[in-house]
Amino acid sequence: MTVQTLFAASHHIYLGNAIWYLVIFAILMLLVKHYAWGPVSNMMEKRRQKIIDDLDSAASDRKKAETLANEREAALKDSRQEATKILSDAKENAQKTSSEIVANANTDAASIRKKAEEDAKKAKTEALDAARDQVADISVAIAEKIIAKNLSAEDQKDLVNQFIKGLND
Protein backbone atom coordinates (compact mmCIF):
# COMPACT_ATOMS: atom_id res chain seq x y z
CA MET A 1 0.00 0.00 0.00
CA THR A 2 1.19 3.24 -0.93
CA VAL A 3 0.67 6.51 0.71
CA GLN A 4 -1.80 7.58 -1.95
CA THR A 5 -4.09 4.64 -1.36
CA LEU A 6 -4.09 5.22 2.39
CA PHE A 7 -4.77 8.88 1.90
CA ALA A 8 -7.58 8.16 -0.57
CA ALA A 9 -9.15 5.58 1.80
CA SER A 10 -9.19 8.00 4.65
CA HIS A 11 -11.15 10.54 2.61
CA HIS A 12 -13.96 8.16 2.03
CA ILE A 13 -15.99 8.44 5.18
CA TYR A 14 -19.31 6.82 4.98
CA LEU A 15 -22.35 8.51 6.45
CA GLY A 16 -23.49 5.34 8.17
CA ASN A 17 -20.22 4.99 9.98
CA ALA A 18 -20.35 8.63 11.11
CA ILE A 19 -23.84 8.24 12.57
CA TRP A 20 -22.77 5.01 14.26
CA TYR A 21 -19.75 6.76 15.80
CA LEU A 22 -21.96 9.61 17.01
CA VAL A 23 -24.48 7.24 18.61
CA ILE A 24 -21.72 5.26 20.32
CA PHE A 25 -20.11 8.52 21.49
CA ALA A 26 -23.45 9.75 22.90
CA ILE A 27 -24.02 6.44 24.70
CA LEU A 28 -20.49 6.56 26.11
CA MET A 29 -21.03 10.13 27.24
CA LEU A 30 -24.27 9.15 29.01
CA LEU A 31 -22.55 6.19 30.65
CA VAL A 32 -19.60 8.35 31.70
CA LYS A 33 -21.99 11.02 33.03
CA HIS A 34 -24.05 8.48 34.93
CA TYR A 35 -21.30 6.19 36.28
CA ALA A 36 -18.17 8.33 36.36
CA TRP A 37 -19.04 12.04 36.20
CA GLY A 38 -21.57 11.96 39.06
CA PRO A 39 -19.36 10.07 41.53
CA VAL A 40 -16.30 12.07 40.52
CA SER A 41 -18.29 15.33 40.90
CA ASN A 42 -19.62 14.18 44.28
CA MET A 43 -16.13 13.19 45.37
CA MET A 44 -14.76 16.55 44.22
CA GLU A 45 -17.62 18.38 45.98
CA LYS A 46 -16.97 16.43 49.19
CA ARG A 47 -13.28 17.20 48.92
CA ARG A 48 -14.02 20.89 48.28
CA GLN A 49 -16.33 20.97 51.32
CA LYS A 50 -13.73 19.17 53.47
CA ILE A 51 -11.07 21.68 52.44
CA ILE A 52 -13.43 24.56 53.27
CA ASP A 53 -14.23 22.97 56.65
CA ASP A 54 -10.53 22.40 57.33
CA LEU A 55 -9.76 26.02 56.46
CA ASP A 56 -12.59 27.22 58.71
CA SER A 57 -11.42 24.90 61.48
CA ALA A 58 -7.84 26.12 61.08
CA ALA A 59 -8.99 29.74 61.26
CA SER A 60 -11.06 28.94 64.35
CA ASP A 61 -8.14 27.11 65.95
CA ARG A 62 -5.84 30.02 65.13
CA LYS A 63 -8.27 32.45 66.80
CA LYS A 64 -8.51 30.17 69.83
CA ALA A 65 -4.73 29.93 69.98
CA GLU A 66 -4.42 33.72 69.79
CA THR A 67 -7.04 34.07 72.53
CA LEU A 68 -5.21 31.55 74.72
CA ALA A 69 -1.89 33.28 74.05
CA ASN A 70 -3.42 36.63 75.01
CA GLU A 71 -4.90 35.09 78.17
CA ARG A 72 -1.55 33.53 79.07
CA GLU A 73 0.19 36.84 78.46
CA ALA A 74 -2.36 38.64 80.65
CA ALA A 75 -2.00 35.99 83.37
CA LEU A 76 1.78 36.29 83.19
CA LYS A 77 1.53 40.06 83.44
CA ASP A 78 -0.83 39.73 86.42
CA SER A 79 1.49 37.25 88.12
CA ARG A 80 4.43 39.60 87.58
CA GLN A 81 2.45 42.47 89.09
CA GLU A 82 1.40 40.26 91.99
CA ALA A 83 5.00 39.16 92.56
CA THR A 84 6.11 42.79 92.52
CA LYS A 85 3.37 43.68 95.01
CA ILE A 86 4.32 40.76 97.27
CA LEU A 87 7.97 41.84 97.20
CA SER A 88 7.11 45.46 97.98
CA ASP A 89 4.80 44.34 100.82
CA ALA A 90 7.53 42.09 102.19
CA LYS A 91 10.07 44.95 102.04
CA GLU A 92 7.60 47.28 103.72
CA ASN A 93 6.85 44.72 106.44
CA ALA A 94 10.57 44.10 106.95
CA GLN A 95 11.23 47.84 107.31
CA LYS A 96 8.29 48.20 109.69
CA THR A 97 9.47 45.24 111.76
CA SER A 98 13.02 46.58 111.72
CA SER A 99 11.79 49.97 112.92
CA GLU A 100 9.74 48.33 115.67
CA ILE A 101 12.72 46.22 116.78
CA VAL A 102 15.00 49.28 116.84
CA ALA A 103 12.37 51.29 118.74
CA ASN A 104 11.89 48.47 121.25
CA ALA A 105 15.67 48.12 121.64
CA ASN A 106 16.01 51.86 122.20
CA THR A 107 13.18 51.79 124.74
CA ASP A 108 14.74 48.82 126.53
CA ALA A 109 18.16 50.48 126.48
CA ALA A 110 16.68 53.70 127.86
CA SER A 111 14.90 51.83 130.62
CA ILE A 112 18.07 49.84 131.43
CA ARG A 113 20.09 53.09 131.43
CA LYS A 114 17.51 54.77 133.67
CA LYS A 115 17.50 51.81 136.07
CA ALA A 116 21.31 51.77 136.08
CA GLU A 117 21.36 55.49 136.84
CA GLU A 118 18.83 54.99 139.63
CA ASP A 119 20.86 52.07 140.99
CA ALA A 120 24.02 54.17 140.78
CA LYS A 121 22.32 57.05 142.60
CA LYS A 122 21.02 54.66 145.21
CA ALA A 123 24.47 53.07 145.62
CA LYS A 124 26.04 56.53 145.83
CA THR A 125 23.49 57.61 148.41
CA GLU A 126 24.08 54.42 150.40
CA ALA A 127 27.84 54.87 150.13
CA LEU A 128 27.58 58.47 151.27
CA ASP A 129 25.30 57.48 154.14
CA ALA A 130 27.74 54.72 155.13
CA ALA A 131 30.66 57.15 154.87
CA ARG A 132 28.77 59.68 157.01
CA ASP A 133 28.07 57.01 159.58
CA GLN A 134 31.72 55.96 159.56
CA VAL A 135 32.91 59.57 159.77
CA ALA A 136 30.48 60.14 162.61
CA ASP A 137 31.72 57.00 164.36
CA ILE A 138 35.33 58.08 163.78
CA SER A 139 34.56 61.54 165.07
CA VAL A 140 32.87 60.12 168.16
CA ALA A 141 35.76 57.72 168.74
CA ILE A 142 38.30 60.50 168.33
CA ALA A 143 36.27 62.79 170.57
CA GLU A 144 36.04 60.09 173.24
CA LYS A 145 39.75 59.51 173.11
CA ILE A 146 40.48 63.25 173.15
CA ILE A 147 38.21 63.79 176.05
CA ALA A 148 39.73 60.86 177.84
CA LYS A 149 43.15 62.36 177.54
CA ASN A 150 44.75 65.43 176.23
CA LEU A 151 46.59 64.52 173.15
CA SER A 152 49.56 66.01 171.63
CA ALA A 153 49.88 66.48 167.88
CA GLU A 154 51.85 63.29 167.65
CA ASP A 155 49.27 61.39 169.64
CA GLN A 156 46.54 62.65 167.29
CA LYS A 157 48.50 61.37 164.29
CA ASP A 158 48.98 58.03 165.90
CA LEU A 159 45.31 57.88 166.79
CA VAL A 160 44.24 58.67 163.23
CA ASN A 161 46.73 56.13 161.82
CA GLN A 162 45.43 53.44 164.15
CA PHE A 163 41.86 54.26 163.16
CA ILE A 164 42.75 54.04 159.46
CA LYS A 165 44.46 50.71 160.02
CA GLY A 166 41.28 49.55 161.77
CA LEU A 167 39.26 50.52 158.67
CA ASN A 168 41.43 48.39 156.38
CA ASP A 169 40.91 45.32 158.58
Coordinates of N, CA, C and O in Angstrom, one line a residue:
M1 N 0.8 -1.2 0.0 CA 0.0 0.0 0.0 C 0.9 1.2 0.0 O 1.8 1.3 0.7
T2 N 0.4 2.0 -0.8 CA 1.2 3.2 -0.9 C 0.5 4.3 -0.1 O -0.6 4.2 0.3
V3 N 1.2 5.4 -0.1 CA 0.7 6.5 0.7 C -0.6 7.1 0.0 O -1.5 7.5 0.7
Q4 N -0.6 7.0 -1.2 CA -1.8 7.6 -1.9 C -3.0 6.8 -1.7 O -4.1 7.3 -1.5
T5 N -2.9 5.5 -1.6 CA -4.1 4.6 -1.4 C -4.6 4.8 0.1 O -5.8 4.8 0.3
L6 N -3.7 5.0 1.0 CA -4.1 5.2 2.4 C -4.8 6.6 2.5 O -5.8 6.7 3.2
F7 N -4.2 7.5 1.8 CA -4.8 8.9 1.9 C -6.1 8.9 1.2 O -7.1 9.5 1.8
A8 N -6.3 8.2 0.2 CA -7.6 8.2 -0.6 C -8.6 7.4 0.2 O -9.8 7.8 0.3
A9 N -8.2 6.4 1.0 CA -9.1 5.6 1.8 C -9.6 6.4 3.0 O -10.7 6.2 3.4
S10 N -8.8 7.2 3.5 CA -9.2 8.0 4.6 C -10.2 9.1 4.3 O -10.9 9.6 5.1
H11 N -10.2 9.5 3.0 CA -11.1 10.5 2.6 C -12.5 10.0 2.3 O -13.5 10.8 2.2
H12 N -12.7 8.8 2.3 CA -14.0 8.2 2.0 C -14.6 7.8 3.3 O -14.5 6.7 3.9
I13 N -15.3 8.7 3.9 CA -16.0 8.4 5.2 C -17.4 8.2 4.8 O -18.0 9.0 4.1
Y14 N -17.9 7.1 5.3 CA -19.3 6.8 5.0 C -20.2 7.4 6.0 O -19.9 7.5 7.2
L15 N -21.4 7.9 5.6 CA -22.3 8.5 6.4 C -22.9 7.5 7.5 O -23.1 7.9 8.7
G16 N -23.0 6.3 7.2 CA -23.5 5.3 8.2 C -22.5 5.2 9.3 O -22.9 5.0 10.5
N17 N -21.2 5.1 8.9 CA -20.2 5.0 10.0 C -20.2 6.2 10.9 O -20.0 6.1 12.1
A18 N -20.4 7.4 10.3 CA -20.4 8.6 11.1 C -21.5 8.7 12.1 O -21.3 9.0 13.3
I19 N -22.7 8.3 11.7 CA -23.8 8.2 12.6 C -23.6 7.2 13.7 O -23.9 7.4 14.8
W20 N -23.1 6.1 13.3 CA -22.8 5.0 14.3 C -21.8 5.5 15.3 O -22.0 5.3 16.5
Y21 N -20.7 6.2 14.9 CA -19.8 6.8 15.8 C -20.4 7.8 16.7 O -20.1 7.8 17.9
L22 N -21.3 8.6 16.2 CA -22.0 9.6 17.0 C -22.9 9.0 18.1 O -22.9 9.4 19.2
V23 N -23.6 7.9 17.7 CA -24.5 7.2 18.6 C -23.6 6.6 19.7 O -23.9 6.7 20.9
I24 N -22.6 5.9 19.3 CA -21.7 5.3 20.3 C -21.1 6.3 21.3 O -21.0 6.1 22.5
F25 N -20.7 7.4 20.7 CA -20.1 8.5 21.5 C -21.1 9.1 22.5 O -20.8 9.3 23.6
A26 N -22.4 9.2 22.0 CA -23.5 9.8 22.9 C -23.7 8.8 24.0 O -23.9 9.1 25.2
I27 N -23.8 7.5 23.7 CA -24.0 6.4 24.7 C -22.9 6.4 25.7 O -23.1 6.4 26.9
L28 N -21.7 6.5 25.2 CA -20.5 6.6 26.1 C -20.5 7.8 27.0 O -20.2 7.7 28.2
M29 N -20.9 8.9 26.4 CA -21.0 10.1 27.2 C -22.1 10.0 28.3 O -21.8 10.4 29.5
L30 N -23.2 9.4 28.0 CA -24.3 9.2 29.0 C -23.8 8.2 30.1 O -24.0 8.4 31.3
L31 N -23.1 7.1 29.7 CA -22.6 6.2 30.7 C -21.5 6.8 31.5 O -21.5 6.6 32.7
V32 N -20.6 7.6 30.9 CA -19.6 8.3 31.7 C -20.3 9.3 32.7 O -19.9 9.4 33.8
K33 N -21.3 10.1 32.2 CA -22.0 11.0 33.0 C -22.7 10.3 34.2 O -22.6 10.8 35.3
H34 N -23.3 9.2 33.9 CA -24.0 8.5 34.9 C -23.1 7.7 35.9 O -23.3 7.8 37.1
Y35 N -22.1 7.0 35.4 CA -21.3 6.2 36.3 C -20.0 6.9 36.7 O -19.5 6.5 37.8
A36 N -19.5 7.7 36.0 CA -18.2 8.3 36.4 C -18.3 9.8 36.7 O -17.7 10.2 37.7
W37 N -19.0 10.6 35.9 CA -19.0 12.0 36.2 C -19.7 12.4 37.5 O -19.2 13.2 38.3
G38 N -20.9 11.7 37.8 CA -21.6 12.0 39.1 C -20.7 11.6 40.3 O -20.6 12.5 41.2
P39 N -20.2 10.4 40.4 CA -19.4 10.1 41.5 C -18.1 10.9 41.6 O -17.7 11.4 42.7
V40 N -17.5 11.2 40.5 CA -16.3 12.1 40.5 C -16.7 13.5 41.0 O -16.0 14.1 41.8
S41 N -17.8 14.0 40.5 CA -18.3 15.3 40.9 C -18.6 15.3 42.4 O -18.3 16.3 43.1
N42 N -19.3 14.3 42.8 CA -19.6 14.2 44.3 C -18.4 14.1 45.1 O -18.2 14.8 46.2
M43 N -17.4 13.3 44.6 CA -16.1 13.2 45.4 C -15.4 14.5 45.4 O -14.9 15.0 46.4
M44 N -15.4 15.2 44.3 CA -14.8 16.5 44.2 C -15.5 17.5 45.1 O -14.9 18.4 45.8
E45 N -16.8 17.5 45.1 CA -17.6 18.4 46.0 C -17.3 18.1 47.5 O -17.2 19.0 48.3
K46 N -17.3 16.8 47.8 CA -17.0 16.4 49.2 C -15.6 16.9 49.6 O -15.4 17.4 50.7
R47 N -14.6 16.8 48.7 CA -13.3 17.2 48.9 C -13.2 18.7 49.1 O -12.6 19.2 50.0
R48 N -14.0 19.4 48.2 CA -14.0 20.9 48.3 C -14.6 21.3 49.6 O -14.1 22.2 50.3
Q49 N -15.7 20.6 50.1 CA -16.3 21.0 51.3 C -15.4 20.7 52.5 O -15.3 21.4 53.5
K50 N -14.7 19.5 52.4 CA -13.7 19.2 53.5 C -12.6 20.2 53.6 O -12.2 20.6 54.7
I51 N -12.1 20.7 52.4 CA -11.1 21.7 52.4 C -11.6 23.0 53.1 O -10.9 23.6 53.9
I52 N -12.8 23.3 52.7 CA -13.4 24.6 53.3 C -13.6 24.4 54.8 O -13.2 25.3 55.6
D53 N -14.1 23.2 55.2 CA -14.2 23.0 56.6 C -12.9 23.0 57.4 O -12.8 23.5 58.5
D54 N -11.9 22.4 56.7 CA -10.5 22.4 57.3 C -10.0 23.8 57.5 O -9.4 24.2 58.5
L55 N -10.2 24.6 56.4 CA -9.8 26.0 56.5 C -10.5 26.8 57.6 O -9.9 27.6 58.3
D56 N -11.8 26.6 57.7 CA -12.6 27.2 58.7 C -12.1 26.8 60.1 O -12.0 27.6 61.0
S57 N -11.9 25.5 60.2 CA -11.4 24.9 61.5 C -10.0 25.5 61.8 O -9.8 25.8 63.0
A58 N -9.2 25.6 60.8 CA -7.8 26.1 61.1 C -7.9 27.6 61.5 O -7.2 28.0 62.4
A59 N -8.8 28.3 60.9 CA -9.0 29.7 61.3 C -9.5 29.8 62.7 O -9.1 30.7 63.5
S60 N -10.5 29.0 63.0 CA -11.1 28.9 64.3 C -10.0 28.6 65.4 O -9.9 29.2 66.4
D61 N -9.2 27.5 65.0 CA -8.1 27.1 66.0 C -7.1 28.2 66.1 O -6.6 28.4 67.2
R62 N -6.8 28.9 65.0 CA -5.8 30.0 65.1 C -6.4 31.1 66.1 O -5.7 31.6 66.9
K63 N -7.7 31.4 65.9 CA -8.3 32.5 66.8 C -8.2 32.0 68.3 O -8.0 32.8 69.2
K64 N -8.6 30.7 68.5 CA -8.5 30.2 69.8 C -7.1 30.2 70.4 O -6.9 30.6 71.5
A65 N -6.1 29.9 69.6 CA -4.7 29.9 70.0 C -4.3 31.4 70.3 O -3.6 31.6 71.3
E66 N -4.7 32.3 69.5 CA -4.4 33.7 69.8 C -5.1 34.1 71.1 O -4.5 34.8 71.9
T67 N -6.3 33.7 71.3 CA -7.0 34.1 72.5 C -6.3 33.5 73.7 O -6.1 34.2 74.7
L68 N -5.9 32.2 73.6 CA -5.2 31.6 74.7 C -3.9 32.2 75.0 O -3.5 32.4 76.1
A69 N -3.2 32.6 73.9 CA -1.9 33.3 74.0 C -2.1 34.6 74.7 O -1.3 35.0 75.6
N70 N -3.1 35.3 74.4 CA -3.4 36.6 75.0 C -3.8 36.4 76.5 O -3.3 37.2 77.3
E71 N -4.6 35.4 76.8 CA -4.9 35.1 78.2 C -3.7 34.7 79.0 O -3.5 35.2 80.1
R72 N -2.8 33.9 78.4 CA -1.6 33.5 79.1 C -0.7 34.8 79.3 O -0.1 34.9 80.4
E73 N -0.6 35.6 78.3 CA 0.2 36.8 78.5 C -0.4 37.7 79.6 O 0.4 38.3 80.4
A74 N -1.7 37.8 79.6 CA -2.4 38.6 80.7 C -2.1 38.0 82.0 O -1.8 38.7 83.0
A75 N -2.2 36.7 82.1 CA -2.0 36.0 83.4 C -0.6 36.2 83.8 O -0.3 36.4 85.0
L76 N 0.4 36.1 82.9 CA 1.8 36.3 83.2 C 2.0 37.7 83.7 O 2.7 37.9 84.7
K77 N 1.4 38.7 83.0 CA 1.5 40.1 83.4 C 1.0 40.2 84.8 O 1.6 40.9 85.7
D78 N -0.2 39.6 85.1 CA -0.8 39.7 86.4 C 0.1 39.1 87.5 O 0.2 39.6 88.6
S79 N 0.6 37.9 87.1 CA 1.5 37.3 88.1 C 2.7 38.1 88.4 O 3.2 38.1 89.5
R80 N 3.3 38.7 87.4 CA 4.4 39.6 87.6 C 4.1 40.8 88.5 O 4.8 41.1 89.4
Q81 N 2.9 41.4 88.2 CA 2.4 42.5 89.1 C 2.2 42.0 90.5 O 2.6 42.7 91.5
E82 N 1.6 40.8 90.7 CA 1.4 40.3 92.0 C 2.7 40.0 92.7 O 2.9 40.3 93.9
A83 N 3.7 39.4 92.0 CA 5.0 39.2 92.6 C 5.7 40.5 93.0 O 6.3 40.5 94.1
T84 N 5.6 41.5 92.2 CA 6.1 42.8 92.5 C 5.4 43.3 93.8 O 6.1 43.9 94.7
K85 N 4.1 43.2 93.8 CA 3.4 43.7 95.0 C 3.8 42.9 96.3 O 4.0 43.5 97.3
I86 N 3.9 41.6 96.1 CA 4.3 40.8 97.3 C 5.7 41.2 97.8 O 5.9 41.3 99.0
L87 N 6.6 41.4 96.8 CA 8.0 41.8 97.2 C 7.9 43.2 97.9 O 8.6 43.4 98.9
S88 N 7.2 44.1 97.4 CA 7.1 45.5 98.0 C 6.5 45.4 99.4 O 6.9 46.0 100.3
D89 N 5.4 44.5 99.5 CA 4.8 44.3 100.8 C 5.8 43.7 101.8 O 5.9 44.1 103.0
A90 N 6.5 42.7 101.3 CA 7.5 42.1 102.2 C 8.6 43.1 102.6 O 9.0 43.1 103.8
K91 N 9.1 43.9 101.7 CA 10.1 44.9 102.0 C 9.5 45.9 103.1 O 10.1 46.3 104.0
E92 N 8.2 46.3 102.8 CA 7.6 47.3 103.7 C 7.4 46.7 105.1 O 7.7 47.3 106.1
N93 N 7.0 45.4 105.1 CA 6.8 44.7 106.4 C 8.2 44.6 107.1 O 8.3 44.7 108.4
A94 N 9.2 44.3 106.4 CA 10.6 44.1 106.9 C 11.1 45.4 107.5 O 11.6 45.5 108.6
Q95 N 10.8 46.5 106.8 CA 11.2 47.8 107.3 C 10.4 48.2 108.6 O 11.0 48.7 109.5
K96 N 9.1 47.9 108.5 CA 8.3 48.2 109.7 C 8.8 47.4 110.9 O 8.9 47.9 112.0
T97 N 9.0 46.1 110.7 CA 9.5 45.2 111.8 C 10.8 45.7 112.3 O 11.1 45.7 113.5
S98 N 11.7 46.1 111.3 CA 13.0 46.6 111.7 C 12.9 47.8 112.6 O 13.6 48.0 113.6
S99 N 12.0 48.7 112.2 CA 11.8 50.0 112.9 C 11.2 49.7 114.3 O 11.7 50.3 115.3
E100 N 10.3 48.7 114.4 CA 9.7 48.3 115.7 C 10.8 47.7 116.6 O 10.9 48.0 117.8
I101 N 11.7 46.9 116.0 CA 12.7 46.2 116.8 C 13.7 47.3 117.3 O 14.1 47.3 118.5
V102 N 14.1 48.2 116.4 CA 15.0 49.3 116.8 C 14.4 50.1 117.9 O 15.0 50.5 118.9
A103 N 13.1 50.5 117.7 CA 12.4 51.3 118.7 C 12.3 50.6 120.1 O 12.5 51.2 121.1
N104 N 12.0 49.3 120.0 CA 11.9 48.5 121.3 C 13.3 48.4 121.9 O 13.4 48.5 123.1
A105 N 14.3 48.2 121.1 CA 15.7 48.1 121.6 C 16.1 49.4 122.3 O 16.7 49.5 123.4
N106 N 15.7 50.5 121.6 CA 16.0 51.9 122.2 C 15.3 52.1 123.5 O 15.8 52.6 124.5
T107 N 14.0 51.7 123.5 CA 13.2 51.8 124.7 C 13.8 50.9 125.9 O 13.9 51.4 127.0
D108 N 14.1 49.7 125.5 CA 14.7 48.8 126.5 C 16.1 49.4 127.0 O 16.3 49.4 128.2
A109 N 16.9 49.9 126.1 CA 18.2 50.5 126.5 C 18.0 51.7 127.4 O 18.7 51.9 128.4
A110 N 17.0 52.5 127.0 CA 16.7 53.7 127.9 C 16.2 53.3 129.3 O 16.7 53.9 130.3
S111 N 15.4 52.3 129.3 CA 14.9 51.8 130.6 C 16.0 51.2 131.4 O 16.1 51.4 132.6
I112 N 16.9 50.4 130.7 CA 18.1 49.8 131.4 C 19.0 50.9 131.9 O 19.5 50.9 133.1
R113 N 19.2 52.0 131.1 CA 20.1 53.1 131.4 C 19.5 53.8 132.6 O 20.2 54.2 133.6
K114 N 18.2 54.1 132.6 CA 17.5 54.8 133.7 C 17.6 54.0 135.0 O 17.9 54.5 136.0
K115 N 17.4 52.7 134.9 CA 17.5 51.8 136.1 C 18.9 51.8 136.6 O 19.2 51.9 137.8
A116 N 19.9 51.7 135.7 CA 21.3 51.8 136.1 C 21.6 53.1 136.8 O 22.4 53.1 137.8
E117 N 21.1 54.2 136.2 CA 21.4 55.5 136.8 C 20.7 55.6 138.2 O 21.3 56.1 139.2
E118 N 19.5 55.0 138.3 CA 18.8 55.0 139.6 C 19.6 54.1 140.6 O 19.8 54.5 141.8
D119 N 20.1 52.9 140.1 CA 20.9 52.1 141.0 C 22.2 52.8 141.4 O 22.6 52.6 142.6
A120 N 22.8 53.5 140.5 CA 24.0 54.2 140.8 C 23.8 55.3 141.8 O 24.6 55.4 142.8
K121 N 22.7 56.0 141.6 CA 22.3 57.1 142.6 C 22.0 56.4 144.0 O 22.5 57.0 145.0
K122 N 21.3 55.3 143.9 CA 21.0 54.7 145.2 C 22.3 54.2 145.9 O 22.5 54.3 147.1
A123 N 23.2 53.5 145.1 CA 24.5 53.1 145.6 C 25.3 54.2 146.1 O 25.9 54.1 147.2
K124 N 25.3 55.3 145.4 CA 26.0 56.5 145.8 C 25.5 57.1 147.1 O 26.2 57.4 148.1
T125 N 24.1 57.1 147.2 CA 23.5 57.6 148.4 C 23.8 56.7 149.6 O 24.2 57.2 150.7
E126 N 23.8 55.4 149.3 CA 24.1 54.4 150.4 C 25.5 54.5 150.8 O 25.9 54.5 152.0
A127 N 26.4 54.7 149.8 CA 27.8 54.9 150.1 C 28.1 56.1 150.9 O 28.9 56.1 151.9
L128 N 27.4 57.2 150.5 CA 27.6 58.5 151.3 C 27.0 58.3 152.7 O 27.7 58.8 153.7
D129 N 25.9 57.7 152.8 CA 25.3 57.5 154.1 C 26.2 56.6 155.0 O 26.5 56.9 156.2
A130 N 26.8 55.6 154.4 CA 27.7 54.7 155.1 C 29.0 55.5 155.5 O 29.5 55.4 156.6
A131 N 29.5 56.3 154.6 CA 30.7 57.2 154.9 C 30.4 58.1 156.0 O 31.2 58.3 156.9
R132 N 29.2 58.7 155.9 CA 28.8 59.7 157.0 C 28.7 59.0 158.4 O 29.2 59.5 159.4
D133 N 28.1 57.8 158.3 CA 28.1 57.0 159.6 C 29.5 56.7 160.1 O 29.8 56.8 161.3
Q134 N 30.4 56.3 159.2 CA 31.7 56.0 159.6 C 32.5 57.2 160.1 O 33.2 57.2 161.1
V135 N 32.3 58.3 159.3 CA 32.9 59.6 159.8 C 32.4 60.0 161.1 O 33.1 60.4 162.0
A136 N 31.1 59.8 161.3 CA 30.5 60.1 162.6 C 31.1 59.2 163.7 O 31.4 59.7 164.8
D137 N 31.1 57.9 163.4 CA 31.7 57.0 164.4 C 33.2 57.4 164.7 O 33.6 57.3 165.8
I138 N 33.9 57.7 163.6 CA 35.3 58.1 163.8 C 35.4 59.3 164.6 O 36.2 59.4 165.6
S139 N 34.5 60.3 164.3 CA 34.6 61.5 165.1 C 34.2 61.3 166.5 O 34.9 61.9 167.4
V140 N 33.3 60.4 166.8 CA 32.9 60.1 168.2 C 34.0 59.4 168.9 O 34.4 59.7 170.0
A141 N 34.6 58.5 168.1 CA 35.8 57.7 168.7 C 36.9 58.7 169.0 O 37.5 58.6 170.1
I142 N 37.2 59.5 168.1 CA 38.3 60.5 168.3 C 37.9 61.4 169.5 O 38.8 61.7 170.4
A143 N 36.7 61.9 169.5 CA 36.3 62.8 170.6 C 36.4 62.1 171.9 O 36.8 62.7 172.9
E144 N 36.0 60.8 172.0 CA 36.0 60.1 173.2 C 37.5 60.0 173.7 O 37.8 60.1 174.9
K145 N 38.4 59.7 172.8 CA 39.8 59.5 173.1 C 40.4 60.9 173.5 O 41.2 60.9 174.4
I146 N 39.9 61.9 172.8 CA 40.5 63.2 173.1 C 40.0 63.7 174.5 O 40.8 64.2 175.3
I147 N 38.8 63.4 174.8 CA 38.2 63.8 176.1 C 38.9 63.0 177.1 O 39.2 63.5 178.2
A148 N 39.1 61.7 176.9 CA 39.7 60.9 177.8 C 41.1 61.3 178.2 O 41.6 61.2 179.3
K149 N 41.8 61.9 177.2 CA 43.1 62.4 177.5 C 43.5 63.5 176.6 O 43.0 63.5 175.5
N150 N 44.3 64.3 177.0 CA 44.8 65.4 176.2 C 45.8 64.9 175.3 O 46.8 64.3 175.8
L151 N 45.7 65.1 174.1 CA 46.6 64.5 173.2 C 47.5 65.6 172.6 O 47.1 66.7 172.3
S152 N 48.7 65.1 172.3 CA 49.6 66.0 171.6 C 49.3 65.8 170.1 O 48.6 64.9 169.7
A153 N 50.0 66.6 169.3 CA 49.9 66.5 167.9 C 50.3 65.1 167.4 O 49.7 64.5 166.5
E154 N 51.4 64.6 168.0 CA 51.8 63.3 167.6 C 50.9 62.2 168.1 O 50.6 61.2 167.3
D155 N 50.3 62.4 169.2 CA 49.3 61.4 169.6 C 48.1 61.4 168.7 O 47.5 60.3 168.4
Q156 N 47.7 62.6 168.2 CA 46.5 62.7 167.3 C 46.9 61.9 166.0 O 46.0 61.2 165.5
K157 N 48.1 62.1 165.5 CA 48.5 61.4 164.3 C 48.5 59.9 164.5 O 48.0 59.1 163.6
D158 N 49.0 59.5 165.6 CA 49.0 58.0 165.9 C 47.5 57.5 166.0 O 47.2 56.4 165.5
L159 N 46.7 58.3 166.6 CA 45.3 57.9 166.8 C 44.6 57.8 165.4 O 43.9 56.8 165.2
V160 N 44.8 58.7 164.6 CA 44.2 58.7 163.2 C 44.8 57.5 162.5 O 44.1 56.8 161.8
N161 N 46.1 57.3 162.5 CA 46.7 56.1 161.8 C 46.2 54.8 162.3 O 45.9 53.9 161.5
Q162 N 46.0 54.7 163.6 CA 45.4 53.4 164.2 C 44.0 53.3 163.7 O 43.6 52.1 163.4
F163 N 43.3 54.3 163.6 CA 41.9 54.3 163.2 C 41.8 53.8 161.7 O 41.0 53.0 161.3
I164 N 42.7 54.4 160.9 CA 42.8 54.0 159.5 C 43.1 52.6 159.3 O 42.6 51.9 158.5
K165 N 44.1 52.1 160.1 CA 44.5 50.7 160.0 C 43.3 49.8 160.4 O 43.1 48.8 159.8
G166 N 42.5 50.3 161.4 CA 41.3 49.5 161.8 C 40.3 49.5 160.6 O 39.5 48.5 160.5
L167 N 40.2 50.5 159.8 CA 39.3 50.5 158.7 C 39.7 49.5 157.6 O 38.8 48.8 157.0
N168 N 40.9 49.3 157.4 CA 41.4 48.4 156.4 C 41.2 46.9 156.8 O 41.1 46.1 156.0
D169 N 41.1 46.7 158.1 CA 40.9 45.3 158.6 C 39.5 45.0 158.4 O 38.8 44.2 158.2

